[in-house]
mmCIF file of C-alpha atoms in Angstrom:
data_model
loop_
_atom_site.group_PDB
_atom_site.id
_atom_site.type_symbol
_atom_site.label_atom_id
_atom_site.label_comp_id
_atom_site.label_asym_id
_atom_site.label_seq_id
_atom_site.Cartn_x
_atom_site.Cartn_y
_atom_site.Cartn_z
ATOM 1 C CA MET A 1 109.645 111.355 82.821
ATOM 2 C CA THR A 2 110.360 111.174 86.565
ATOM 3 C CA GLN A 3 108.957 108.093 88.304
ATOM 4 C CA ASN A 4 107.060 108.629 91.534
ATOM 5 C CA ILE A 5 108.724 106.728 94.355
ATOM 6 C CA ILE A 6 106.372 104.810 96.648
ATOM 7 C CA LYS A 7 107.432 105.282 100.275
ATOM 8 C CA ILE A 8 106.885 102.156 102.364
ATOM 9 C CA LEU A 9 106.909 101.441 106.105
ATOM 10 C CA ILE A 10 107.447 97.813 107.138
ATOM 11 C CA THR A 11 105.778 96.665 110.367
ATOM 12 C CA GLU A 12 106.729 93.133 111.414
ATOM 13 C CA ASP A 13 107.878 91.845 114.809
ATOM 14 C CA HIS A 14 110.160 89.091 113.480
ATOM 15 C CA ALA A 15 113.485 90.638 112.464
ATOM 16 C CA LEU A 16 114.329 88.023 109.819
ATOM 17 C CA VAL A 17 110.996 88.502 108.063
ATOM 18 C CA ARG A 18 111.265 92.282 108.328
ATOM 19 C CA LYS A 19 114.775 92.347 106.857
ATOM 20 C CA GLY A 20 113.706 89.949 104.103
ATOM 21 C CA LEU A 21 110.833 92.227 103.119
ATOM 22 C CA LYS A 22 113.131 95.223 103.146
ATOM 23 C CA SER A 23 115.640 93.497 100.871
ATOM 24 C CA LEU A 24 112.901 92.397 98.488
ATOM 25 C CA ILE A 25 111.272 95.807 98.273
ATOM 26 C CA SER A 26 114.585 97.644 97.959
ATOM 27 C CA SER A 27 115.382 95.588 94.853
ATOM 28 C CA ARG A 28 112.871 97.687 92.921
ATOM 29 C CA SER A 29 113.740 101.273 92.086
ATOM 30 C CA GLU A 30 110.128 102.471 92.313
ATOM 31 C CA PHE A 31 109.924 101.562 96.006
ATOM 32 C CA GLN A 32 111.680 103.143 99.003
ATOM 33 C CA VAL A 33 111.625 101.728 102.535
ATOM 34 C CA VAL A 34 111.395 104.814 104.753
ATOM 35 C CA GLY A 35 111.059 103.055 108.104
ATOM 36 C CA GLU A 36 110.642 99.849 110.085
ATOM 37 C CA ALA A 37 108.590 98.984 113.178
ATOM 38 C CA ASP A 38 108.324 95.839 115.273
ATOM 39 C CA ASN A 39 104.942 96.461 116.934
ATOM 40 C CA GLY A 40 101.694 98.336 116.411
ATOM 41 C CA LEU A 41 102.537 101.304 118.629
ATOM 42 C CA ALA A 42 105.875 101.775 116.892
ATOM 43 C CA ALA A 43 104.071 101.685 113.532
ATOM 44 C CA ILE A 44 101.859 104.574 114.613
ATOM 45 C CA GLU A 45 104.862 106.621 115.747
ATOM 46 C CA MET A 46 106.895 105.825 112.627
ATOM 47 C CA THR A 47 103.977 106.771 110.380
ATOM 48 C CA ARG A 48 103.781 110.173 112.048
ATOM 49 C CA LYS A 49 107.513 110.607 111.527
ATOM 50 C CA CYS A 50 108.135 109.060 108.083
ATOM 51 C CA LYS A 51 104.783 109.766 106.372
ATOM 52 C CA PRO A 52 104.766 106.652 104.157
ATOM 53 C CA ASP A 53 102.459 106.131 101.201
ATOM 54 C CA LEU A 54 101.925 102.510 102.128
ATOM 55 C CA ILE A 55 102.359 100.382 105.260
ATOM 56 C CA LEU A 56 103.097 96.669 105.237
ATOM 57 C CA LEU A 57 101.427 95.459 108.422
ATOM 58 C CA ASP A 58 101.578 92.167 110.298
ATOM 59 C CA LEU A 59 98.615 91.240 112.508
ATOM 60 C CA SER A 60 100.146 89.272 115.412
ATOM 61 C CA MET A 61 102.484 91.687 117.175
ATOM 62 C CA PRO A 62 103.278 92.686 120.782
ATOM 63 C CA LYS A 63 102.128 95.864 122.571
ATOM 64 C CA MET A 64 99.412 96.574 119.995
ATOM 65 C CA ASN A 65 98.307 94.115 117.330
ATOM 66 C CA GLY A 66 97.770 94.934 113.685
ATOM 67 C CA LEU A 67 94.030 95.499 113.954
ATOM 68 C CA GLY A 68 94.387 97.989 116.776
ATOM 69 C CA ALA A 69 97.189 99.785 114.967
ATOM 70 C CA MET A 70 95.228 99.857 111.718
ATOM 71 C CA ARG A 71 92.245 101.495 113.351
ATOM 72 C CA GLN A 72 94.419 104.278 114.768
ATOM 73 C CA LEU A 73 96.435 104.660 111.561
ATOM 74 C CA LYS A 74 93.348 105.056 109.408
ATOM 75 C CA LYS A 75 91.931 107.561 111.890
ATOM 76 C CA GLU A 76 95.081 109.714 111.873
ATOM 77 C CA HIS A 77 96.083 109.132 108.242
ATOM 78 C CA PRO A 78 92.976 108.255 106.184
ATOM 79 C CA ASP A 79 94.894 108.419 102.908
ATOM 80 C CA VAL A 80 97.671 106.008 103.857
ATOM 81 C CA LYS A 81 97.408 102.598 102.203
ATOM 82 C CA ILE A 82 97.735 99.451 104.336
ATOM 83 C CA LEU A 83 98.716 96.036 103.016
ATOM 84 C CA VAL A 84 98.402 93.272 105.592
ATOM 85 C CA ILE A 85 101.051 90.538 105.324
ATOM 86 C CA THR A 86 100.334 87.720 107.744
ATOM 87 C CA MET A 87 100.483 83.990 108.375
ATOM 88 C CA HIS A 88 96.762 83.948 109.214
ATOM 89 C CA ALA A 89 94.720 82.498 106.350
ATOM 90 C CA SER A 90 91.473 82.357 108.344
ATOM 91 C CA GLN A 91 88.476 84.587 107.695
ATOM 92 C CA ASP A 92 88.508 85.242 111.455
ATOM 93 C CA TYR A 93 91.457 87.532 110.688
ATOM 94 C CA LEU A 94 90.658 88.494 107.097
ATOM 95 C CA ILE A 95 87.196 89.960 107.671
ATOM 96 C CA PRO A 96 88.140 92.132 110.694
ATOM 97 C CA ALA A 97 91.194 93.416 108.814
ATOM 98 C CA LEU A 98 89.081 94.477 105.849
ATOM 99 C CA LYS A 99 86.534 96.089 108.175
ATOM 100 C CA GLU A 100 89.293 98.085 109.888
ATOM 101 C CA GLY A 101 90.370 99.491 106.527
ATOM 102 C CA ALA A 102 93.009 97.169 105.070
ATOM 103 C CA ASP A 103 93.521 97.926 101.374
ATOM 104 C CA GLY A 104 95.037 94.514 100.734
ATOM 105 C CA TYR A 105 95.713 91.189 102.436
ATOM 106 C CA LEU A 106 98.567 88.802 101.597
ATOM 107 C CA LEU A 107 99.867 85.634 103.191
ATOM 108 C CA LYS A 108 103.524 85.216 104.086
ATOM 109 C CA GLY A 109 103.607 82.106 101.908
ATOM 110 C CA ASP A 110 102.533 83.975 98.771
ATOM 111 C CA ASP A 111 104.924 84.374 95.848
ATOM 112 C CA PRO A 112 107.167 87.480 96.147
ATOM 113 C CA GLN A 113 105.893 88.708 92.786
ATOM 114 C CA GLU A 114 102.413 88.902 94.284
ATOM 115 C CA LEU A 115 103.733 91.451 96.782
ATOM 116 C CA PHE A 116 104.742 93.778 93.938
ATOM 117 C CA MET A 117 101.399 93.229 92.214
ATOM 118 C CA ALA A 118 99.556 94.019 95.434
ATOM 119 C CA ILE A 119 101.507 97.221 96.086
ATOM 120 C CA ARG A 120 100.929 98.519 92.568
ATOM 121 C CA ALA A 121 97.209 97.651 92.643
ATOM 122 C CA ILE A 122 96.689 99.311 96.015
ATOM 123 C CA MET A 123 98.534 102.465 94.984
ATOM 124 C CA ASP A 124 96.274 102.579 91.911
ATOM 125 C CA GLY A 125 93.277 102.685 94.239
ATOM 126 C CA LYS A 126 92.295 99.036 93.920
ATOM 127 C CA ALA A 127 91.864 96.419 96.635
ATOM 128 C CA TYR A 128 94.083 93.346 96.546
ATOM 129 C CA LEU A 129 93.463 89.971 98.139
ATOM 130 C CA SER A 130 95.697 86.913 98.160
ATOM 131 C CA SER A 131 94.427 84.483 95.548
ATOM 132 C CA ASP A 132 94.268 81.794 98.243
ATOM 133 C CA LEU A 133 91.712 83.811 100.214
ATOM 134 C CA SER A 134 89.224 84.883 97.547
ATOM 135 C CA GLY A 135 87.046 81.841 98.135
ATOM 136 C CA GLN A 136 86.914 82.487 101.877
ATOM 137 C CA LEU A 137 85.767 86.055 101.327
ATOM 138 C CA ILE A 138 82.985 84.938 98.989
ATOM 139 C CA HIS A 139 81.941 82.291 101.526
ATOM 140 C CA SER A 140 81.781 84.857 104.342
ATOM 141 C CA VAL A 141 79.564 87.151 102.262
ATOM 142 C CA ILE A 142 77.206 84.300 101.380
ATOM 143 C CA ASN A 143 77.260 82.962 104.967
ATOM 144 C CA PRO A 144 77.671 86.038 107.203
ATOM 145 C CA ASP A 145 76.984 84.129 110.430
ATOM 146 C CA THR A 146 79.909 81.730 109.965
ATOM 147 C CA ARG A 147 82.629 84.009 111.298
ATOM 148 C CA GLU A 148 80.510 85.044 114.258
ATOM 149 C CA ALA A 149 80.173 81.407 115.229
ATOM 150 C CA THR A 150 83.889 80.618 114.943
ATOM 151 C CA ASP A 151 85.553 83.815 116.168
ATOM 152 C CA PRO A 152 86.496 83.215 119.836
ATOM 153 C CA LEU A 153 86.501 86.971 120.510
ATOM 154 C CA ALA A 154 83.326 87.809 118.605
ATOM 155 C CA SER A 155 81.548 88.947 121.773
ATOM 156 C CA LEU A 156 84.235 91.522 122.641
ATOM 157 C CA THR A 157 84.424 95.148 121.610
ATOM 158 C CA GLN A 158 87.518 96.306 119.709
ATOM 159 C CA ARG A 159 88.978 97.925 122.830
ATOM 160 C CA GLU A 160 88.324 94.761 124.845
ATOM 161 C CA LYS A 161 90.190 92.773 122.184
ATOM 162 C CA GLU A 162 93.177 95.095 122.522
ATOM 163 C CA VAL A 163 93.150 94.744 126.315
ATOM 164 C CA PHE A 164 92.706 90.981 125.955
ATOM 165 C CA GLN A 165 95.878 90.644 123.897
ATOM 166 C CA LEU A 166 97.924 92.785 126.265
ATOM 167 C CA VAL A 167 96.679 90.833 129.298
ATOM 168 C CA ALA A 168 97.467 87.572 127.494
ATOM 169 C CA GLU A 169 101.016 88.822 126.868
ATOM 170 C CA GLY A 170 101.504 89.345 130.603
ATOM 171 C CA ASN A 171 101.135 93.119 130.913
ATOM 172 C CA THR A 172 99.852 94.698 134.131
ATOM 173 C CA ASN A 173 96.939 97.139 134.204
ATOM 174 C CA GLN A 174 99.354 100.055 134.525
ATOM 175 C CA GLN A 175 101.431 98.869 131.572
ATOM 176 C CA ILE A 176 98.300 98.420 129.465
ATOM 177 C CA ALA A 177 97.103 101.878 130.457
ATOM 178 C CA ASP A 178 100.427 103.375 129.339
ATOM 179 C CA LEU A 179 100.363 101.504 126.028
ATOM 180 C CA LEU A 180 96.760 102.397 125.152
ATOM 181 C CA PHE A 181 96.803 105.898 126.683
ATOM 182 C CA ILE A 182 93.865 105.196 128.984
ATOM 183 C CA SER A 183 93.563 105.103 132.782
ATOM 184 C CA PRO A 184 94.252 101.948 134.855
ATOM 185 C CA LYS A 185 90.660 102.180 136.060
ATOM 186 C CA THR A 186 89.403 101.992 132.478
ATOM 187 C CA VAL A 187 91.726 99.052 131.806
ATOM 188 C CA ASP A 188 90.338 97.244 134.829
ATOM 189 C CA LYS A 189 86.783 97.834 133.578
ATOM 190 C CA HIS A 190 87.579 96.388 130.142
ATOM 191 C CA ARG A 191 89.494 93.514 131.721
ATOM 192 C CA THR A 192 86.595 92.633 134.004
ATOM 193 C CA ASN A 193 84.084 92.799 131.153
ATOM 194 C CA LEU A 194 86.079 90.666 128.731
ATOM 195 C CA MET A 195 86.864 88.000 131.342
ATOM 196 C CA LYS A 196 83.183 87.806 132.249
ATOM 197 C CA LYS A 197 82.166 87.451 128.597
ATOM 198 C CA LEU A 198 84.724 84.684 128.003
ATOM 199 C CA ASP A 199 84.157 82.996 131.378
ATOM 200 C CA LEU A 200 87.823 83.405 132.340
ATOM 201 C CA HIS A 201 88.967 84.008 135.904
ATOM 202 C CA SER A 202 92.682 84.863 135.855
ATOM 203 C CA ALA A 203 95.432 86.285 133.665
ATOM 204 C CA ARG A 204 96.805 82.764 133.253
ATOM 205 C CA GLU A 205 93.451 81.581 131.877
ATOM 206 C CA VAL A 206 93.446 84.536 129.473
ATOM 207 C CA SER A 207 96.915 83.563 128.201
ATOM 208 C CA ASN A 208 95.967 79.911 127.839
ATOM 209 C CA PHE A 209 92.781 80.852 125.968
ATOM 210 C CA ALA A 210 94.785 83.080 123.610
ATOM 211 C CA LEU A 211 97.361 80.381 122.896
ATOM 212 C CA LYS A 212 94.716 77.712 122.372
ATOM 213 C CA ASN A 213 92.865 79.861 119.849
ATOM 214 C CA GLY A 214 95.941 81.139 118.027
ATOM 215 C CA ILE A 215 95.383 84.746 119.104
ATOM 216 C CA ILE A 216 98.942 85.062 120.414
ATOM 217 C CA LEU A 217 101.830 82.868 119.370
ATOM 218 C CA ASN A 218 103.874 80.750 121.743
ATOM 219 C CA THR A 219 107.279 81.788 120.314
#
């Protein structure tokens, strides 16, 4: 009986982590790595090209973060499965990821065997959550206002969050417009709105706010 091969796209901006995941996954005959991407926009393009069954997706990435990429991926490819693999163990990242359509959520510190368990569960149509995060998810359901109170970007729309990250990374309005396929005028509108909501007054303050709250990494 022929075994169905699961085609996997790895999206991770750190090369060492990406290559490690590829080596781990390639050790199993039932999995095939069909592509790699180092940012959210590249993940969207590679998905169109490689047509994977499942995408391993980091959250903190340049150009377009994992949440923004996930929203677009699920819109274009509703049947593709997405397994988030991230360092972020906070519900401030977990809940938005699940809302955007993540089929599973693992931490980079989880045991490698849990990765294989997660992939198989997701491909069988089940959701999979890192064992370390189950308690947080239950807590967020019981106390739905908790995340709203702790999420520093809770007041922003999804598009404003995307613009926020790109501003924090030092991109100009024109560069952001090119990356998000919107006009510079629209970028400026989102930028003005988000800075007003967060009481920030310059790109430097946006970057400092992002670093302070762990939204972008100082690497």
